[in-house]
XYZ file of C-alpha atoms in Angstrom:
464
model
C 81.290 89.564 -33.702
C 83.544 86.452 -33.586
C 80.831 84.580 -31.569
C 78.209 85.535 -34.154
C 80.308 84.263 -37.028
C 80.788 80.865 -35.169
C 77.186 80.596 -34.505
C 76.372 81.290 -38.197
C 78.795 78.620 -39.371
C 77.209 76.116 -36.800
C 73.787 76.812 -38.248
C 74.982 76.375 -41.870
C 76.473 72.982 -40.980
C 73.393 72.010 -39.171
C 71.247 72.884 -42.109
C 73.406 70.960 -44.417
C 73.283 67.864 -42.115
C 69.527 68.122 -41.900
C 69.212 68.474 -45.748
C 71.284 65.355 -46.265
C 69.548 63.390 -43.640
C 66.199 64.137 -44.941
C 66.678 62.746 -48.418
C 63.654 60.884 -49.648
C 63.913 57.146 -48.681
C 62.692 56.224 -52.035
C 65.419 58.153 -53.741
C 67.999 56.567 -51.432
C 66.604 53.092 -52.350
C 66.776 54.128 -56.025
C 70.486 55.089 -55.661
C 71.272 51.723 -53.937
C 69.574 49.943 -56.732
C 71.740 51.731 -59.225
C 74.848 50.700 -57.182
C 73.728 47.034 -57.391
C 73.317 46.919 -61.263
C 76.590 45.425 -62.129
C 76.087 45.542 -65.826
C 75.981 49.326 -65.888
C 79.023 51.199 -67.082
C 80.068 54.389 -65.268
C 78.176 56.626 -67.712
C 74.940 54.694 -67.408
C 75.230 54.468 -63.627
C 75.616 58.176 -63.462
C 72.628 58.706 -65.587
C 70.629 56.205 -63.119
C 71.719 58.451 -60.122
C 70.608 61.388 -62.005
C 67.141 59.912 -62.579
C 66.835 59.114 -58.915
C 67.538 62.787 -58.120
C 64.762 63.819 -60.613
C 62.417 61.754 -58.483
C 63.178 63.933 -55.452
C 63.065 67.364 -57.275
C 60.136 66.539 -59.419
C 61.950 68.206 -62.309
C 62.716 66.296 -65.410
C 66.109 67.881 -66.364
C 66.052 65.751 -69.579
C 62.858 67.446 -70.952
C 63.546 68.943 -74.310
C 66.447 66.752 -75.051
C 65.925 64.822 -78.282
C 65.841 60.898 -78.086
C 68.569 60.862 -80.905
C 70.921 62.779 -78.447
C 69.934 60.492 -75.598
C 70.804 57.342 -77.547
C 74.351 58.565 -78.469
C 75.678 57.460 -75.074
C 72.802 55.384 -73.588
C 71.544 53.054 -76.211
C 73.622 49.885 -76.366
C 71.454 48.225 -79.022
C 72.096 50.680 -81.914
C 75.350 50.984 -83.917
C 76.184 53.652 -86.521
C 79.110 54.783 -88.625
C 81.303 55.836 -85.745
C 81.116 52.298 -84.419
C 82.831 50.847 -87.389
C 86.546 50.498 -87.830
C 88.248 50.064 -91.254
C 89.857 46.676 -91.733
C 91.423 47.283 -95.126
C 91.122 50.288 -97.574
C 92.350 51.495 -100.837
C 90.973 54.160 -103.232
C 88.873 51.384 -104.877
C 87.194 50.061 -101.910
C 87.132 49.018 -98.265
C 86.371 46.452 -95.668
C 84.689 47.791 -92.466
C 84.198 45.873 -89.272
C 81.750 46.701 -86.450
C 83.149 46.975 -82.912
C 82.692 43.882 -80.650
C 79.158 43.963 -79.213
C 80.452 43.430 -75.598
C 82.665 46.528 -75.946
C 79.479 48.480 -76.133
C 77.506 46.655 -73.214
C 77.515 43.531 -71.156
C 73.859 43.277 -72.114
C 75.064 41.802 -75.444
C 77.071 39.050 -73.884
C 75.009 36.422 -75.694
C 76.268 37.591 -79.107
C 79.835 38.321 -78.145
C 81.253 35.766 -80.509
C 79.592 37.372 -83.627
C 80.828 40.305 -85.619
C 79.404 42.448 -88.555
C 81.533 43.307 -91.468
C 80.918 45.070 -94.823
C 82.807 44.880 -98.074
C 82.343 47.729 -100.513
C 84.295 47.726 -103.883
C 84.124 49.829 -107.010
C 83.294 48.579 -110.505
C 85.924 46.473 -112.186
C 87.690 45.903 -108.922
C 89.515 42.709 -107.532
C 89.897 41.762 -103.831
C 93.254 39.908 -103.146
C 92.685 36.235 -102.111
C 92.759 35.529 -98.327
C 91.289 33.365 -95.595
C 89.862 34.135 -92.302
C 89.935 32.427 -89.063
C 86.123 32.693 -88.821
C 82.963 31.268 -90.488
C 80.756 33.950 -92.204
C 77.486 34.169 -93.885
C 77.242 37.100 -96.336
C 74.340 38.896 -98.064
C 74.660 40.711 -101.380
C 73.142 44.151 -100.807
C 73.967 45.741 -104.034
C 75.608 45.017 -107.297
C 76.967 41.835 -109.104
C 80.235 40.057 -108.839
C 82.040 36.761 -108.803
C 83.392 35.053 -105.755
C 86.016 32.280 -106.236
C 87.004 29.763 -103.445
C 89.927 27.520 -103.874
C 91.190 24.339 -102.138
C 94.226 22.106 -102.883
C 92.434 20.069 -105.446
C 89.624 22.302 -106.857
C 88.330 25.866 -107.574
C 84.709 26.909 -107.372
C 83.375 30.252 -108.718
C 79.943 31.722 -107.984
C 78.263 34.683 -109.858
C 76.687 36.862 -107.154
C 73.753 39.070 -107.503
C 71.635 41.175 -105.228
C 69.702 39.072 -102.735
C 72.312 36.204 -102.845
C 73.181 34.616 -99.564
C 76.422 32.444 -99.205
C 78.200 30.637 -96.448
C 82.092 30.882 -96.286
C 83.717 28.224 -93.986
C 86.583 29.203 -91.907
C 89.953 28.796 -93.557
C 88.621 28.862 -97.072
C 90.837 30.904 -99.411
C 88.662 33.122 -101.587
C 88.784 36.242 -103.754
C 86.084 38.682 -105.276
C 85.672 40.586 -108.316
C 83.059 43.373 -109.131
C 82.242 42.592 -112.748
C 79.854 45.408 -113.148
C 80.908 48.550 -115.175
C 78.990 51.174 -113.152
C 77.618 49.919 -109.824
C 79.517 49.266 -106.513
C 79.465 45.746 -105.072
C 78.301 45.671 -101.385
C 78.340 42.637 -99.147
C 77.034 42.511 -95.668
C 78.666 39.768 -93.510
C 77.906 38.056 -90.133
C 81.256 36.713 -88.885
C 81.718 33.983 -86.205
C 85.461 33.651 -85.141
C 86.760 30.116 -84.471
C 89.807 31.056 -82.387
C 89.391 33.939 -80.022
C 85.619 34.814 -79.103
C 84.819 37.982 -81.016
C 88.141 38.388 -82.740
C 89.154 37.365 -86.179
C 92.038 38.045 -88.580
C 92.601 37.941 -92.549
C 95.480 35.987 -93.749
C 96.918 36.850 -97.242
C 99.124 34.322 -98.846
C 99.123 36.064 -102.156
C 100.470 39.468 -101.893
C 103.776 41.228 -101.088
C 104.409 44.242 -98.857
C 100.837 45.637 -99.036
C 98.874 43.509 -98.292
C 101.702 41.742 -96.521
C 101.933 38.003 -97.262
C 102.166 35.744 -94.371
C 104.950 33.957 -96.179
C 107.247 36.775 -95.291
C 107.073 35.705 -91.661
C 108.988 32.609 -92.226
C 112.790 32.380 -92.472
C 114.511 32.418 -95.876
C 115.810 28.832 -95.252
C 112.257 27.520 -94.648
C 111.092 29.198 -97.713
C 113.825 28.073 -100.047
C 113.283 24.439 -99.007
C 109.526 24.611 -99.174
C 109.326 26.213 -102.594
C 112.538 24.555 -103.879
C 113.450 28.104 -105.140
C 116.437 30.458 -104.469
C 116.238 33.325 -102.130
C 116.532 36.173 -104.542
C 113.576 34.983 -106.639
C 111.386 34.460 -103.605
C 112.299 38.102 -102.539
C 111.320 39.369 -105.906
C 108.068 37.699 -105.788
C 106.997 38.521 -102.263
C 108.340 42.208 -102.469
C 106.489 43.228 -105.575
C 102.782 43.990 -104.581
C 102.478 47.394 -102.907
C 99.065 48.613 -104.042
C 96.918 47.173 -101.251
C 94.348 44.390 -101.132
C 91.681 45.973 -103.217
C 92.905 46.570 -106.800
C 91.595 47.929 -110.168
C 91.445 45.080 -112.738
C 91.339 45.413 -116.559
C 88.242 44.515 -118.440
C 90.131 41.513 -119.889
C 90.970 40.246 -116.402
C 87.567 40.808 -115.129
C 85.969 38.997 -118.035
C 88.365 36.032 -117.646
C 87.365 35.526 -114.072
C 83.670 36.133 -114.600
C 80.860 33.733 -115.478
C 83.060 30.632 -114.957
C 81.513 27.243 -114.150
C 82.671 25.623 -110.955
C 85.688 23.315 -111.512
C 86.403 20.260 -109.368
C 87.058 16.655 -109.686
C 85.394 15.231 -112.918
C 83.852 18.595 -113.639
C 81.482 18.253 -110.861
C 79.740 21.328 -109.561
C 77.402 22.359 -106.790
C 75.414 25.276 -105.853
C 76.818 27.267 -103.060
C 74.485 30.282 -102.981
C 70.846 30.892 -102.776
C 68.693 34.023 -103.267
C 66.421 35.272 -100.729
C 63.978 36.684 -103.373
C 63.428 33.056 -104.401
C 62.073 32.086 -101.068
C 58.337 32.172 -100.487
C 57.221 35.482 -98.825
C 56.001 34.777 -95.230
C 54.009 37.962 -95.259
C 53.110 40.354 -97.998
C 50.632 43.211 -98.751
C 50.690 46.751 -100.138
C 52.638 47.913 -97.169
C 55.672 45.455 -97.283
C 57.017 42.016 -97.688
C 58.826 39.643 -95.496
C 61.163 36.932 -96.561
C 62.485 34.484 -94.012
C 65.049 31.704 -94.398
C 65.140 29.126 -91.595
C 68.357 27.216 -90.982
C 66.724 23.824 -91.689
C 65.872 25.051 -95.222
C 69.570 25.285 -96.181
C 71.410 22.731 -94.041
C 74.842 22.994 -95.677
C 75.067 26.794 -95.296
C 73.021 27.767 -92.136
C 72.091 24.837 -89.999
C 75.284 24.172 -88.013
C 75.627 27.898 -87.304
C 71.897 27.905 -86.296
C 71.452 31.331 -88.220
C 68.241 32.341 -89.969
C 68.066 35.298 -92.242
C 65.296 37.642 -92.981
C 64.653 40.469 -95.292
C 62.248 43.428 -94.633
C 60.933 45.508 -97.492
C 58.718 48.208 -96.014
C 56.738 50.555 -98.411
C 57.481 54.241 -97.757
C 55.133 55.551 -94.924
C 54.311 52.136 -93.704
C 55.418 50.036 -90.656
C 55.708 46.560 -89.354
C 53.418 45.248 -86.650
C 54.853 45.389 -83.241
C 56.294 41.788 -82.818
C 58.976 39.761 -80.933
C 61.071 36.671 -81.883
C 60.598 33.719 -79.451
C 64.363 32.468 -79.576
C 66.414 34.579 -81.957
C 68.469 37.606 -81.175
C 68.351 39.576 -84.475
C 71.152 41.678 -85.838
C 69.487 43.976 -88.316
C 71.350 45.999 -90.940
C 69.737 48.666 -92.876
C 70.533 48.026 -96.619
C 68.562 50.892 -98.229
C 66.270 53.722 -97.220
C 65.387 55.579 -94.079
C 62.974 55.376 -91.245
C 62.935 54.753 -87.487
C 62.816 51.883 -84.842
C 61.192 51.426 -81.484
C 61.683 48.679 -78.894
C 60.371 47.947 -75.377
C 63.252 47.122 -73.170
C 63.275 46.150 -69.517
C 66.999 46.206 -69.002
C 67.371 50.166 -69.356
C 64.284 51.165 -67.449
C 64.549 53.333 -64.349
C 65.135 51.188 -61.218
C 62.060 50.849 -59.025
C 62.227 51.353 -55.337
C 62.050 48.304 -53.178
C 58.500 48.916 -52.191
C 57.212 49.111 -55.835
C 58.772 45.892 -57.215
C 55.601 43.841 -56.939
C 54.248 45.892 -59.874
C 56.527 43.750 -62.133
C 58.996 44.936 -64.718
C 59.182 48.494 -66.189
C 60.042 49.033 -69.841
C 61.900 51.886 -71.613
C 61.453 52.889 -75.184
C 64.538 52.283 -77.251
C 64.378 54.334 -80.345
C 66.654 55.508 -83.166
C 66.581 56.967 -86.736
C 67.456 54.285 -89.354
C 69.477 54.926 -92.440
C 71.706 53.029 -94.639
C 74.340 51.145 -92.602
C 72.685 51.419 -89.272
C 72.839 48.152 -87.222
C 70.350 47.386 -84.599
C 70.305 44.385 -82.162
C 66.865 43.176 -81.150
C 67.143 40.512 -78.307
C 64.742 37.518 -78.152
C 61.235 38.419 -76.430
C 61.735 42.247 -76.958
C 58.735 43.629 -78.763
C 59.918 45.996 -81.557
C 58.491 47.826 -84.537
C 60.036 49.536 -87.718
C 58.616 52.444 -89.741
C 59.769 53.509 -93.094
C 59.934 57.215 -93.894
C 57.431 58.945 -96.009
C 59.956 59.612 -98.737
C 61.463 56.134 -99.544
C 61.116 52.457 -99.113
C 63.089 50.765 -96.155
C 65.041 47.504 -96.658
C 66.675 45.629 -93.747
C 68.438 42.311 -93.656
C 68.417 40.487 -90.353
C 70.764 37.694 -89.191
C 68.966 35.825 -86.560
C 71.154 34.048 -83.991
C 69.514 30.809 -82.658
C 67.308 30.756 -85.736
C 66.058 27.104 -85.393
C 62.389 26.825 -84.253
C 62.045 30.664 -83.896
C 58.732 32.335 -84.311
C 57.764 35.859 -84.899
C 54.744 36.697 -82.624
C 52.635 39.625 -83.902
C 51.287 41.933 -81.143
C 48.846 43.858 -83.421
C 46.903 43.142 -86.631
C 44.572 40.540 -87.714
C 46.365 37.551 -86.163
C 47.827 39.167 -83.160
C 48.456 37.034 -80.123
C 46.106 38.935 -77.734
C 43.207 37.926 -79.908
C 43.773 34.345 -79.003
C 43.147 34.862 -75.250
C 40.024 33.588 -73.617
C 37.299 36.150 -72.690
C 38.027 35.517 -69.014
C 41.735 36.031 -69.551
C 41.153 39.248 -71.474
C 38.919 40.683 -68.688
C 41.282 39.673 -65.940
C 44.368 40.953 -67.697
C 43.042 44.257 -68.778
C 40.631 44.986 -66.098
C 37.906 45.869 -68.716
C 35.320 43.822 -70.574
C 36.275 41.694 -73.443
C 34.316 43.944 -75.784
C 36.523 46.796 -74.806
C 39.604 44.785 -75.502
C 38.427 43.646 -78.787
C 37.473 47.139 -79.857
C 41.203 47.836 -79.803
C 42.854 44.442 -80.731
C 40.527 43.640 -83.466
C 40.341 47.060 -85.185
C 43.343 46.497 -87.451
C 42.447 44.200 -90.271
C 45.697 44.147 -91.988
C 48.528 41.527 -91.239
C 52.097 42.177 -90.276
C 52.540 45.444 -92.349
C 50.346 48.471 -91.742
C 49.884 52.001 -92.838
C 52.407 53.955 -90.742
C 51.874 56.913 -88.220
C 50.351 60.047 -89.510
C 53.233 62.011 -87.823
C 56.580 60.434 -87.973
C 59.079 61.196 -85.214
C 62.557 60.752 -86.797
C 62.724 63.250 -89.677
C 65.976 64.858 -88.858
C 65.477 64.772 -85.080
C 63.832 62.670 -82.421
C 61.200 63.831 -80.145
C 58.340 62.362 -78.024
């Protein structure tokens, strides 16, 4: 009996050895490629291994799993509510800051020194003066307000309305009020730190215990000498404010700080804001409008940062043409509405075996539902499309990094780039006659905005 048991155990070991030794060489090569992809984090590398095993078994264990579930852990280009942290909050409003792009993925290394932040404040509310160690460009997504900037010799105030864009230079002390009686004021900001890449801080001079004034970090002797004021008076001043950095203001206070002209030397004034709706529409039809601001058009505000700004207004049920940006990486923020997004990405595709690399790159569909506050990163060269829901219009503001000399290349519609190919190029590239190519690429007569898909995917869940 003992001999039989030993023989049985040997047979099991032998069978296991044979099973391990007969792994499909293509699967083994696939796993080795997963190991070599240094940009993959632990979770994504495990998923890469899993896909390799799916090749061997022929079973797609991911079948039936929704794309929205898939993207929760694997889509580094999409950011939602959970990816924001609260920088400051009171009962009257808050500042939210998106996590660093490279904390999500090394694929976003090219924009690691940029952050996205939002300011949301209630009607008749005041934000305490501060300065940031960062340049920023902001877009007024909703509401009306007044922003005031101060320097040692002047003060400039700007009335803000929806669609306004403004540059705020690093180190500028500023404060904001929401002068409306009913509507919240919402600003969307692109922030570029000047000290530590990807990190910035707010510095409050005016304040007390909450927000804490940076004056409190200095010794009493220094403050007494600097202000020529006794210690007890300084302590009363810098210990009084405890209500936070976003405060309710009286109607009289709001009125006094609203609609002021800019004040400076000799009463001079200059315009610091511009409105995107005053720009010429680059594309417009019944399905949507596109406004684009090139850095060269507004040199003082945008050119040295090399940031362009775009605004998409997509009619409900409509879509953009598939397109790509030649130079710009676009950080898109959903301002209003719902819909969904798709992008072709070569960086997340399943690794090919060594013997199949001659076929060229492989692409994976990146897709996500869109709702107010969703942030999507679209790298240069990546074809993408946006679809508005059938229930409401969709509005998206885009901050376009490396905006100078960027072009948007349409991949469908009346002026799509494929239509410019020579007959021989079309026939060689597609392997069919030019007539067959043109039957597809010249069928759509609209330009840039089209009627959307009949069956939309992301209505509560995602599916193929």
